[in-house]
């Protein structure tokens, strides 16, 4: 019988990494890319930079198991020994994201197949078909061997299973997937009658009388059944998660260290991270700036907020970001001086207790040789190395932040199944991707200084003053009832267009468009009125109409694009009307009192500037207000025992002032402030305020 693990896992492990008594700092370490004589120098330089944690062995399967069933751990023993002697702790990886060439040769049927039927061969990275027995068996074999050998090693403080599930392999259309999909459908629907009803197979004569006739939604002459595609997305996510769970459980047979895998929050929509978050002991994330976006730090904040939300508010690990440019975007812009530190402290401020990079030493060969690293090709005399060592010093001064939490008054709805459904073919208009609206509303909240949790529409919302639903196309009756109850109990709900349209099977709700939110919003949609490409419309808005019976209002005009609705009022008050467009005089923005709360609806596409006017009134109805700080000064707070930590990041080229309600000390510099704290251009402050 295997030894019973001492570690008792639970959702979002509430402890930390034993032996990492400071903020975790380091990155992916790939020593197999370098001669052995370099390894000792690596450890010495890690100590110089303040590195205390590395992920090890992520892509080393072919070296650890050079032939099927034959293992070579000698080189890994020596690397682990050097790191241990140097005081560097290890997240030991299972290398199953890089299957060896011999596995492809022995089991060509286990290759991933794309939607057009093309098998994917070796030479890149990414798992094989997740439902292929040969891949599953081989993955568990190497994982078990690693866990047996290193499961109790004092340097191994955690396990890094696989790498970025869902990227690059999200959907597999192989024969193995087809068989597993049928079994998954049998379990989900029990009978073909139930499946036919859920998929609406009466349309286009798609009725099924035999389970064996059901196929994966590969390439078809027209768009495939949307309910079938939605279920295939669910199945594919579950298949990937099953791979993780199998490896995790194999590790737990031999180790009491927490297990994680690196998510791609906000940039890999194929995995339902709220479901995944229940399976890991510590939540981890990888994040890379979109170089084309000059305000990429806003997208960074969204990803960090989502990761913290998946972790249930508990501390999490940033396992990868970049010191400077990446190499896989169309234009790989180098980070400006200080930008890497600002990125790192933004993750820290939003709940990360480890700040790590891809990778430690820049690769000389391979597909990512132009990707930046902690130790760049330019060596230790470079700007990047100087910033890496300075960041290590700074993080070393912030140990007391470990375990502190971030609190948010605003929730933004984030529902993977809705995203999968909304972005399928044959929607009423182009330009209605879920991310466009989410990014716009999040940007507005960021500019106004509100920290945001990303939440599922079905979860408890009672702790939030404001809930924003920018893209809730798929909304179950139960989730809609939860939102309605939230408003009834005194909450403020803001909903954007094309929400509450379909149920969990991508079928229009009984009662028509937005029917399940009718009570909360006091309005429903008779017809969609999307605009032609390039067209715009004008909304006349009564600014200042936040409170019931407001004595005076100012009329302003807002520009909308992409979309309009033909709205039917059912108790709601129109506070904005279409001055032109397809429905002149029709209601465009509405407000509705329901119970003790308020439901707002915005039926057109407002940009981030136009949203400011509407959001001012929404905030007022929720008892909130914009922070009033200089735009571009990012401020987020973590609360610990006896202290609050304010992380202030100046993304502008000018100096800024941060008003303080209590005296504070900058943990990075030792500077003390009362009244206002100055935050120089491009600088970061981590201000400690005593709350005892």
XYZ file of C-alpha atoms in Angstrom:
692
model
C 0.000 0.000 0.000
C 1.311 3.498 -0.783
C 2.147 5.780 2.110
C -0.763 8.043 3.033
C 0.242 11.609 2.210
C 0.592 13.952 5.176
C -0.742 16.813 3.108
C -4.524 17.196 3.302
C -5.473 19.155 0.180
C -8.444 21.424 -0.235
C -9.659 24.065 -2.682
C -7.074 26.868 -2.766
C -4.606 25.590 -0.177
C -4.591 28.120 2.653
C -0.956 27.660 3.529
C 2.115 28.549 1.547
C 5.294 26.972 0.242
C 7.323 25.530 3.107
C 10.812 26.989 3.045
C 9.860 30.115 1.080
C 9.679 32.647 3.912
C 9.733 35.674 1.621
C 7.786 36.716 -1.442
C 8.633 34.013 -3.989
C 11.030 35.265 -6.661
C 12.541 33.446 -9.625
C 11.431 31.757 -12.820
C 11.500 28.725 -15.085
C 14.906 27.077 -14.914
C 15.897 24.908 -17.887
C 19.458 23.734 -17.095
C 19.294 20.978 -19.702
C 19.787 23.689 -22.351
C 23.261 24.454 -20.973
C 26.540 22.594 -20.267
C 26.789 21.303 -16.723
C 29.634 23.686 -15.881
C 27.135 26.574 -16.191
C 24.854 25.241 -13.461
C 26.967 26.335 -10.478
C 27.239 29.820 -11.981
C 23.459 29.882 -12.365
C 22.959 29.195 -8.657
C 25.528 31.834 -7.720
C 23.798 34.430 -9.885
C 20.394 33.401 -8.549
C 21.671 34.208 -5.074
C 22.983 37.535 -6.332
C 19.579 38.387 -7.818
C 17.611 37.336 -4.735
C 16.029 34.304 -6.418
C 14.509 31.889 -3.908
C 12.183 29.784 -6.085
C 12.372 28.149 -9.527
C 10.163 25.900 -11.643
C 12.297 23.007 -12.831
C 12.048 20.354 -15.547
C 8.971 21.636 -17.403
C 10.092 20.432 -20.857
C 12.563 17.684 -19.930
C 10.595 14.485 -20.593
C 12.822 13.343 -23.481
C 15.928 13.572 -21.270
C 14.343 12.037 -18.188
C 12.890 9.112 -20.154
C 15.048 8.845 -23.292
C 13.438 5.533 -24.240
C 10.122 4.123 -23.147
C 10.435 2.852 -19.584
C 14.143 3.786 -19.277
C 14.882 6.696 -16.942
C 17.884 8.972 -16.414
C 17.589 11.101 -13.281
C 21.297 11.614 -12.689
C 21.485 15.063 -14.209
C 18.320 16.177 -12.394
C 19.713 14.854 -9.097
C 22.759 17.044 -9.555
C 20.755 20.169 -10.455
C 18.421 19.718 -7.485
C 21.432 19.221 -5.228
C 23.034 22.459 -6.416
C 19.834 24.437 -5.974
C 19.283 22.960 -2.521
C 22.819 23.843 -1.424
C 22.251 27.363 -2.727
C 19.022 27.819 -0.767
C 16.841 27.950 -3.867
C 13.515 26.139 -3.483
C 11.920 24.171 -6.302
C 8.533 23.740 -7.909
C 9.236 20.438 -9.618
C 7.403 20.061 -12.905
C 5.850 17.078 -14.563
C 7.139 17.406 -18.151
C 3.992 16.171 -19.859
C 3.553 19.262 -22.055
C 6.497 18.085 -24.148
C 5.962 14.421 -25.134
C 9.151 12.812 -26.489
C 9.571 11.847 -30.133
C 9.551 8.133 -29.303
C 6.013 8.458 -27.919
C 4.789 10.014 -31.174
C 6.550 7.284 -33.160
C 5.164 4.441 -31.047
C 1.618 5.823 -30.896
C 0.815 7.967 -33.944
C -2.902 7.552 -33.150
C -2.351 9.633 -29.994
C -1.550 12.795 -31.932
C -3.896 15.760 -31.624
C -6.093 16.201 -34.712
C -7.319 19.653 -35.713
C -10.822 20.499 -36.923
C -9.869 19.863 -40.538
C -8.579 16.375 -39.736
C -4.847 17.165 -39.774
C -2.775 15.282 -37.155
C -0.288 17.400 -35.191
C 3.190 15.909 -35.045
C 6.190 16.435 -32.735
C 8.633 19.313 -32.971
C 6.689 21.936 -31.035
C 5.214 21.787 -27.551
C 1.836 20.861 -26.140
C 0.280 17.638 -24.998
C -0.890 14.813 -27.246
C -4.585 13.891 -27.504
C -5.737 14.219 -23.881
C -8.125 11.249 -24.180
C -5.576 8.935 -25.864
C -4.817 5.988 -23.551
C -1.167 5.838 -24.658
C -0.564 9.487 -23.734
C -2.413 9.164 -20.428
C -0.444 6.046 -19.498
C 2.929 7.507 -20.411
C 2.173 10.802 -18.615
C 1.265 8.980 -15.418
C 4.385 6.812 -15.642
C 6.821 9.747 -15.779
C 4.845 11.655 -13.149
C 4.881 8.695 -10.770
C 8.616 8.142 -11.241
C 9.332 11.795 -10.439
C 7.062 11.799 -7.400
C 8.565 8.600 -6.010
C 12.099 9.923 -6.395
C 11.671 13.535 -5.266
C 8.387 13.597 -3.351
C 10.117 14.032 0.027
C 13.157 16.025 -1.091
C 13.516 19.079 1.189
C 14.179 21.412 -1.744
C 10.934 20.437 -3.517
C 8.345 22.720 -1.918
C 5.643 22.277 -4.555
C 4.701 20.619 -7.821
C 4.165 22.310 -11.169
C 2.022 19.905 -13.194
C 2.246 20.199 -16.992
C 2.360 23.661 -18.598
C -0.443 26.006 -19.672
C -3.271 23.545 -20.258
C -5.358 24.761 -23.196
C -2.422 26.551 -24.848
C -1.624 25.592 -27.531
C -3.862 22.488 -27.438
C -7.466 23.305 -26.549
C -9.630 21.201 -28.858
C -8.813 17.753 -30.196
C -10.882 16.074 -32.933
C -9.147 12.685 -32.932
C -10.860 9.290 -32.881
C -10.048 9.084 -29.172
C -11.834 12.377 -28.581
C -14.831 11.191 -30.578
C -15.204 8.039 -28.467
C -14.746 9.947 -25.211
C -17.156 12.688 -26.319
C -19.911 10.113 -26.848
C -19.328 8.659 -23.388
C -19.346 12.140 -21.871
C -22.663 12.878 -23.621
C -24.190 9.613 -22.388
C -23.323 10.563 -18.833
C -24.589 14.135 -19.253
C -27.893 13.384 -20.999
C -28.628 9.738 -20.162
C -30.886 9.358 -23.205
C -30.879 10.392 -26.849
C -34.258 12.038 -26.347
C -32.691 14.358 -23.774
C -29.743 15.087 -26.056
C -31.973 15.805 -29.067
C -34.049 18.202 -26.978
C -30.982 19.985 -25.581
C -29.324 20.321 -28.976
C -32.492 21.369 -30.803
C -31.821 18.724 -33.450
C -35.238 19.254 -35.009
C -33.582 22.208 -36.760
C -31.888 21.165 -40.036
C -32.974 17.560 -39.496
C -30.132 16.609 -37.156
C -32.098 14.144 -35.004
C -30.030 11.233 -33.582
C -31.266 7.666 -33.081
C -27.887 6.039 -32.303
C -25.076 7.278 -30.022
C -22.512 6.003 -32.534
C -23.788 8.496 -35.109
C -22.725 11.460 -32.986
C -19.387 12.936 -33.980
C -17.152 15.707 -32.765
C -18.089 19.038 -34.420
C -15.294 18.956 -36.953
C -15.365 20.853 -40.249
C -18.855 20.921 -41.782
C -20.385 22.389 -44.923
C -22.129 25.029 -42.787
C -21.753 26.061 -39.175
C -22.088 23.070 -36.873
C -24.912 22.814 -34.347
C -24.131 25.541 -31.747
C -25.356 23.469 -28.791
C -23.132 20.613 -29.951
C -20.165 22.989 -30.208
C -20.890 24.330 -26.741
C -20.975 20.832 -25.288
C -17.753 19.978 -27.112
C -16.093 22.987 -25.471
C -17.306 21.738 -22.085
C -16.098 18.219 -22.839
C -12.697 19.422 -24.061
C -12.163 21.472 -20.927
C -13.127 18.470 -18.787
C -10.755 16.199 -20.734
C -7.816 18.518 -20.091
C -8.763 18.825 -16.439
C -8.915 15.028 -16.126
C -5.287 14.881 -17.309
C -4.295 17.324 -14.588
C -6.249 15.500 -11.893
C -4.642 12.176 -12.811
C -1.130 13.628 -12.566
C -1.968 15.534 -9.389
C -3.243 12.386 -7.706
C -0.161 10.448 -8.789
C 2.016 13.122 -7.145
C -0.057 13.065 -3.957
C 0.620 9.362 -3.505
C 4.249 10.223 -2.770
C 4.427 13.893 -1.708
C 2.840 16.184 0.836
C 3.796 19.372 -1.072
C 1.043 21.459 -2.701
C 0.286 20.937 -6.395
C -0.412 23.662 -8.944
C -0.485 24.214 -12.689
C 0.087 27.488 -14.492
C -3.132 29.004 -15.826
C -3.361 31.553 -18.618
C -5.989 33.723 -16.968
C -7.739 36.185 -19.287
C -5.847 34.930 -22.364
C -6.855 31.260 -22.692
C -10.660 31.105 -22.737
C -10.714 27.355 -23.480
C -10.339 26.407 -19.801
C -12.973 27.175 -17.167
C -10.624 28.369 -14.460
C -13.323 28.479 -11.798
C -13.682 24.718 -12.248
C -9.913 24.256 -12.394
C -9.405 26.391 -9.303
C -11.215 23.789 -7.225
C -8.638 21.145 -8.206
C -5.346 22.914 -7.455
C -3.808 23.490 -4.034
C -2.368 26.850 -5.018
C -3.643 28.956 -7.922
C -0.938 30.032 -10.375
C -0.945 32.199 -13.473
C 1.180 33.204 -16.465
C 0.765 36.670 -17.927
C 2.330 38.489 -20.871
C 1.618 42.053 -21.967
C 0.065 42.590 -25.376
C 2.808 44.714 -26.880
C 0.429 46.393 -29.336
C -1.546 47.876 -26.436
C 0.151 50.980 -24.990
C -2.027 50.551 -21.880
C -1.335 46.855 -21.449
C -1.055 47.341 -17.695
C -4.867 47.480 -17.591
C -5.087 44.028 -19.159
C -2.470 42.897 -16.647
C -4.669 44.144 -13.812
C -7.668 42.259 -15.207
C -5.660 39.033 -15.428
C -4.377 39.457 -11.874
C -7.864 40.211 -10.542
C -9.219 37.139 -12.333
C -6.471 34.941 -10.891
C -7.160 36.205 -7.371
C -10.879 35.619 -7.915
C -10.271 32.045 -9.078
C -8.216 31.593 -5.892
C -11.166 32.698 -3.796
C -9.239 35.749 -2.643
C -6.315 33.728 -1.294
C -2.681 34.411 -2.240
C -1.554 33.072 -5.596
C 1.604 32.630 -7.633
C 2.629 34.509 -10.761
C 4.646 31.714 -12.379
C 5.545 33.477 -15.615
C 5.842 36.947 -17.026
C 8.624 38.612 -19.000
C 11.506 40.861 -18.059
C 11.244 42.639 -21.418
C 10.039 41.622 -24.901
C 8.533 38.277 -25.832
C 9.087 36.731 -29.256
C 5.707 35.431 -30.435
C 3.685 38.589 -31.064
C 3.637 40.519 -34.363
C 5.751 43.332 -32.875
C 7.666 42.390 -29.739
C 8.139 45.692 -27.966
C 10.832 45.840 -25.284
C 9.753 47.046 -21.865
C 10.818 50.553 -20.952
C 13.099 51.090 -17.959
C 11.079 50.449 -14.809
C 8.207 48.782 -16.646
C 9.156 45.278 -15.534
C 9.081 46.388 -11.897
C 5.731 48.137 -12.378
C 4.298 44.973 -13.912
C 5.642 42.864 -11.050
C 4.318 45.107 -8.301
C 0.922 45.294 -10.010
C 0.613 41.503 -9.729
C 1.838 41.696 -6.139
C -0.653 44.415 -5.268
C -3.515 42.326 -6.632
C -2.699 39.333 -4.480
C 0.345 37.475 -5.851
C 2.761 36.130 -3.232
C 5.280 34.942 -5.831
C 6.720 36.886 -8.780
C 8.382 34.671 -11.383
C 9.474 34.835 -15.010
C 9.976 32.825 -18.140
C 12.798 32.151 -17.946
C 15.963 32.318 -15.822
C 18.617 32.242 -18.576
C 17.868 33.247 -22.176
C 17.969 30.335 -24.639
C 20.561 30.269 -27.412
C 18.513 27.906 -29.581
C 14.925 27.015 -30.270
C 11.700 28.866 -30.903
C 12.060 31.289 -27.976
C 15.676 32.369 -28.249
C 14.546 35.978 -28.747
C 12.341 35.883 -25.635
C 13.681 37.998 -22.777
C 14.903 36.370 -19.567
C 16.125 37.250 -16.089
C 19.690 36.622 -17.264
C 19.643 37.955 -20.837
C 22.022 37.317 -23.721
C 23.648 40.668 -22.843
C 24.703 39.248 -19.484
C 25.102 40.790 -16.040
C 26.166 44.197 -17.341
C 22.781 44.768 -18.941
C 19.912 47.027 -17.915
C 17.596 44.027 -17.603
C 19.936 42.262 -15.170
C 20.268 45.412 -13.077
C 16.471 45.692 -12.900
C 16.161 41.992 -12.039
C 18.541 42.329 -9.095
C 16.872 45.566 -7.948
C 13.481 43.848 -8.008
C 14.898 41.017 -5.909
C 16.037 43.532 -3.306
C 12.636 45.247 -3.307
C 10.648 42.051 -2.951
C 12.942 40.998 -0.121
C 11.668 43.980 1.867
C 8.013 42.985 1.519
C 7.869 39.716 3.442
C 5.131 41.036 5.725
C 2.736 41.263 2.752
C 2.615 37.462 2.527
C -0.891 36.180 3.194
C -2.568 39.607 3.148
C -5.777 39.887 1.135
C -7.379 42.209 -1.407
C -10.967 43.370 -0.901
C -13.208 44.544 -3.764
C -16.527 46.420 -3.733
C -17.244 45.757 -7.412
C -17.824 42.445 -9.179
C -17.670 41.930 -12.941
C -19.352 38.803 -14.312
C -17.012 36.320 -15.983
C -18.596 33.112 -17.319
C -16.599 30.790 -19.570
C -19.602 28.858 -20.868
C -21.245 32.106 -21.901
C -18.053 33.161 -23.689
C -17.839 29.839 -25.542
C -21.431 30.253 -26.726
C -21.308 33.963 -27.568
C -18.292 33.672 -29.821
C -19.737 30.958 -32.077
C -20.862 31.654 -35.643
C -24.112 33.233 -36.838
C -24.566 35.926 -34.210
C -26.583 39.079 -35.024
C -23.530 41.238 -35.683
C -19.773 41.290 -35.894
C -18.063 43.297 -33.185
C -19.894 41.572 -30.329
C -17.123 39.401 -28.916
C -17.359 39.002 -25.186
C -13.870 40.396 -24.580
C -14.484 43.743 -26.239
C -17.235 44.684 -23.787
C -15.491 43.176 -20.768
C -12.264 45.011 -21.550
C -14.108 48.309 -22.033
C -16.099 48.117 -18.803
C -13.083 46.868 -16.853
C -10.984 49.738 -18.234
C -13.594 52.199 -17.028
C -13.586 50.666 -13.548
C -9.759 50.690 -13.545
C -9.620 54.362 -14.516
C -12.082 55.174 -11.764
C -9.904 53.432 -9.182
C -12.151 50.476 -8.345
C -10.641 47.096 -7.505
C -12.695 44.372 -9.163
C -13.410 40.712 -8.490
C -14.286 38.568 -11.517
C -17.188 36.328 -10.531
C -19.592 33.751 -11.889
C -23.211 34.919 -12.141
C -24.318 32.037 -9.906
C -22.120 32.795 -6.903
C -22.878 34.806 -3.776
C -22.906 38.494 -4.720
C -24.086 39.946 -1.427
C -20.687 41.393 -0.514
C -20.526 43.706 -3.536
C -21.992 47.196 -3.851
C -22.005 46.974 -7.642
C -22.204 44.043 -10.075
C -21.397 44.696 -13.757
C -22.498 42.291 -16.519
C -20.782 43.413 -19.753
C -21.222 40.103 -21.629
C -23.708 37.619 -20.179
C -25.136 36.242 -23.442
C -25.688 32.801 -21.908
C -27.431 33.160 -18.583
C -29.193 30.264 -16.935
C -32.544 30.792 -15.265
C -30.890 30.026 -11.909
C -28.124 32.591 -12.468
C -30.658 35.208 -13.554
C -32.655 34.515 -10.397
C -29.460 35.044 -8.383
C -28.881 38.433 -10.037
C -32.499 39.409 -9.498
C -32.308 38.481 -5.817
C -29.115 40.535 -5.504
C -30.914 43.627 -6.816
C -33.980 42.958 -4.705
C -31.793 42.835 -1.590
C -30.318 46.275 -2.312
C -27.573 45.700 -4.872
C -26.854 47.720 -7.999
C -26.666 45.735 -11.241
C -25.425 47.165 -14.555
C -26.063 45.060 -17.678
C -24.760 45.667 -21.188
C -26.457 44.618 -24.431
C -26.766 41.057 -25.802
C -27.130 39.637 -22.290
C -29.640 37.165 -20.890
C -30.367 35.854 -24.382
C -29.965 32.051 -24.199
C -29.972 29.224 -21.673
C -27.312 26.576 -21.004
C -28.110 24.858 -24.313
C -27.771 28.044 -26.389
C -31.562 28.137 -26.799
C -33.427 31.455 -26.587
C -35.176 31.805 -23.252
C -38.962 31.372 -23.157
C -40.417 34.852 -23.237
C -37.818 36.235 -25.626
C -34.605 38.184 -25.430
C -33.501 39.145 -21.911
C -36.629 37.587 -20.413
C -34.927 36.153 -17.296
C -33.680 39.634 -16.300
C -37.021 41.345 -16.894
C -37.856 41.714 -13.193
C -34.425 43.063 -12.250
C -34.150 45.505 -15.169
C -37.788 46.383 -15.864
C -37.230 46.083 -19.604
C -37.015 43.480 -22.331
C -35.829 43.398 -25.944
C -38.319 43.117 -28.783
C -35.715 43.145 -31.570
C -31.982 43.541 -32.066
C -31.041 46.570 -34.179
C -27.328 46.225 -34.995
C -25.654 48.972 -37.003
C -23.780 48.768 -40.269
C -20.005 48.733 -40.068
C -18.742 52.277 -39.498
C -22.140 53.708 -38.529
C -22.795 55.441 -35.209
C -25.802 56.788 -33.343
C -26.475 59.457 -30.750
C -27.885 58.911 -27.271
C -29.393 61.802 -25.332
C -28.599 61.109 -21.688
C -29.864 62.788 -18.510
C -26.616 62.896 -16.539
C -27.083 63.135 -12.799
C -30.236 60.996 -12.768
C -28.834 58.517 -10.272
C -31.202 58.981 -7.376
C -34.952 58.616 -7.376
C -36.550 62.004 -7.751
C -33.329 63.840 -8.592
C -34.050 67.555 -8.525
C -31.981 68.510 -11.540
C -30.179 66.808 -14.362
C -27.877 67.787 -17.185
C -28.595 66.575 -20.693
C -25.563 65.309 -22.558
C -25.030 63.379 -25.766
C -23.171 60.105 -26.087
C -22.084 58.221 -29.194
C -22.924 54.554 -29.615
C -21.703 52.045 -32.193
C -22.228 48.415 -33.273
C -25.566 47.768 -31.580
C -28.982 49.065 -30.577
C -32.086 47.411 -29.144
C -35.783 47.950 -29.669
C -36.667 48.046 -25.969
C -40.037 47.473 -24.310
C -40.294 49.165 -20.929
C -41.824 47.131 -18.123
C -41.376 49.482 -15.191
C -37.962 50.878 -16.071
C -37.303 54.575 -16.462
C -35.493 55.669 -19.635
C -32.570 57.923 -18.671
C -31.089 57.852 -22.161
C -32.909 57.889 -25.518
C -31.866 57.384 -29.109
C -31.733 60.714 -30.921
C -31.186 58.935 -34.235
C -30.212 55.538 -35.556
C -32.640 52.664 -36.206
C -35.005 53.587 -33.312
C -35.199 57.393 -32.918
C -36.938 58.282 -29.671
C -36.590 54.771 -28.283
C -35.145 54.020 -24.863
C -31.372 53.452 -24.952
C -30.301 53.443 -21.292
C -32.696 52.535 -18.496
C -32.838 52.482 -14.717
C -35.231 50.370 -12.659
C -35.935 50.142 -8.945
C -36.518 46.530 -7.939
C -36.970 45.841 -4.262
C -34.260 47.737 -2.390
C -31.860 47.882 -5.344
C -31.437 49.209 -8.859
C -30.976 47.572 -12.253
C -29.355 49.544 -15.092
C -29.338 48.550 -18.769
C -27.163 50.014 -21.551
C -28.388 48.893 -24.983
C -25.601 50.217 -27.208
C -21.834 50.095 -27.463
C -20.363 53.016 -25.519
C -16.607 53.495 -25.509
C -14.644 53.947 -22.302
C -14.933 57.735 -22.411
C -18.704 57.751 -22.952
C -19.130 55.210 -20.180
C -17.688 57.681 -17.675
C -20.899 59.730 -17.757
C -23.164 56.744 -17.201
C -20.904 55.128 -14.629
C -20.891 58.273 -12.496
C -24.626 57.783 -11.969
C -24.315 54.029 -11.530
C -21.666 54.592 -8.853
C -23.904 57.072 -7.079
C -26.765 54.587 -6.963
C -24.373 51.978 -5.519
C -22.889 54.293 -2.906
C -19.526 54.405 -4.667
C -17.448 57.168 -6.240
C -14.399 57.386 -8.500
C -11.137 57.557 -6.547
C -10.277 61.010 -7.856
C -6.587 60.176 -8.291
C -4.625 61.107 -11.398
C -5.513 58.820 -14.307
C -2.639 56.412 -14.756
C -1.903 56.160 -11.031
C -2.849 52.581 -10.193
C -3.728 52.091 -6.536
C -4.667 48.773 -4.951
C -4.658 47.678 -1.323
C -3.894 44.485 0.557
C -5.050 44.074 4.145
C -3.122 42.040 6.676
C -3.125 41.584 10.417
C -2.671 45.035 11.909
C -1.728 46.777 8.664
C -2.944 47.877 5.256
C -0.530 47.883 2.331
C -1.202 50.352 -0.469
C 0.592 49.566 -3.706
C 0.733 52.732 -5.820
C 2.106 52.465 -9.360
C 2.597 55.544 -11.506
C 2.216 54.560 -15.165
C 2.528 58.175 -16.353
C 5.465 60.382 -17.303
C 4.592 62.931 -14.624
C 4.817 62.920 -10.844
C 1.602 62.165 -8.943
C 0.199 62.666 -5.450
C -1.682 60.020 -3.493
C -3.894 61.379 -0.686
C -3.462 59.461 2.586
C -5.939 59.286 5.447
C -3.268 58.023 7.892
C 0.515 58.228 8.157
C 2.303 55.615 6.065
C 5.795 54.282 5.417
C 7.109 53.122 2.058
C 8.506 49.638 2.642
C 10.679 49.910 -0.478
C 12.518 53.106 0.475
C 11.773 53.741 4.159
C 10.236 57.143 3.323
C 7.533 58.279 5.761
C 4.446 60.235 4.683
C 1.491 61.985 6.241
C -1.075 63.798 4.157
C -0.058 63.177 0.541
C 2.498 60.650 -0.679
C 4.413 61.625 -3.771
C 4.725 58.918 -6.428
C 7.352 59.970 -8.984
C 6.859 59.318 -12.688
C 7.202 55.616 -13.462
C 7.777 54.744 -9.808
C 6.187 52.344 -7.327
C 5.479 52.797 -3.644
C 4.340 50.117 -1.198
C 2.896 52.080 1.713
C 2.308 50.450 5.094
C -0.410 51.926 7.303
C -0.847 50.550 10.816
C -4.458 49.624 11.597
C -4.180 48.315 15.163
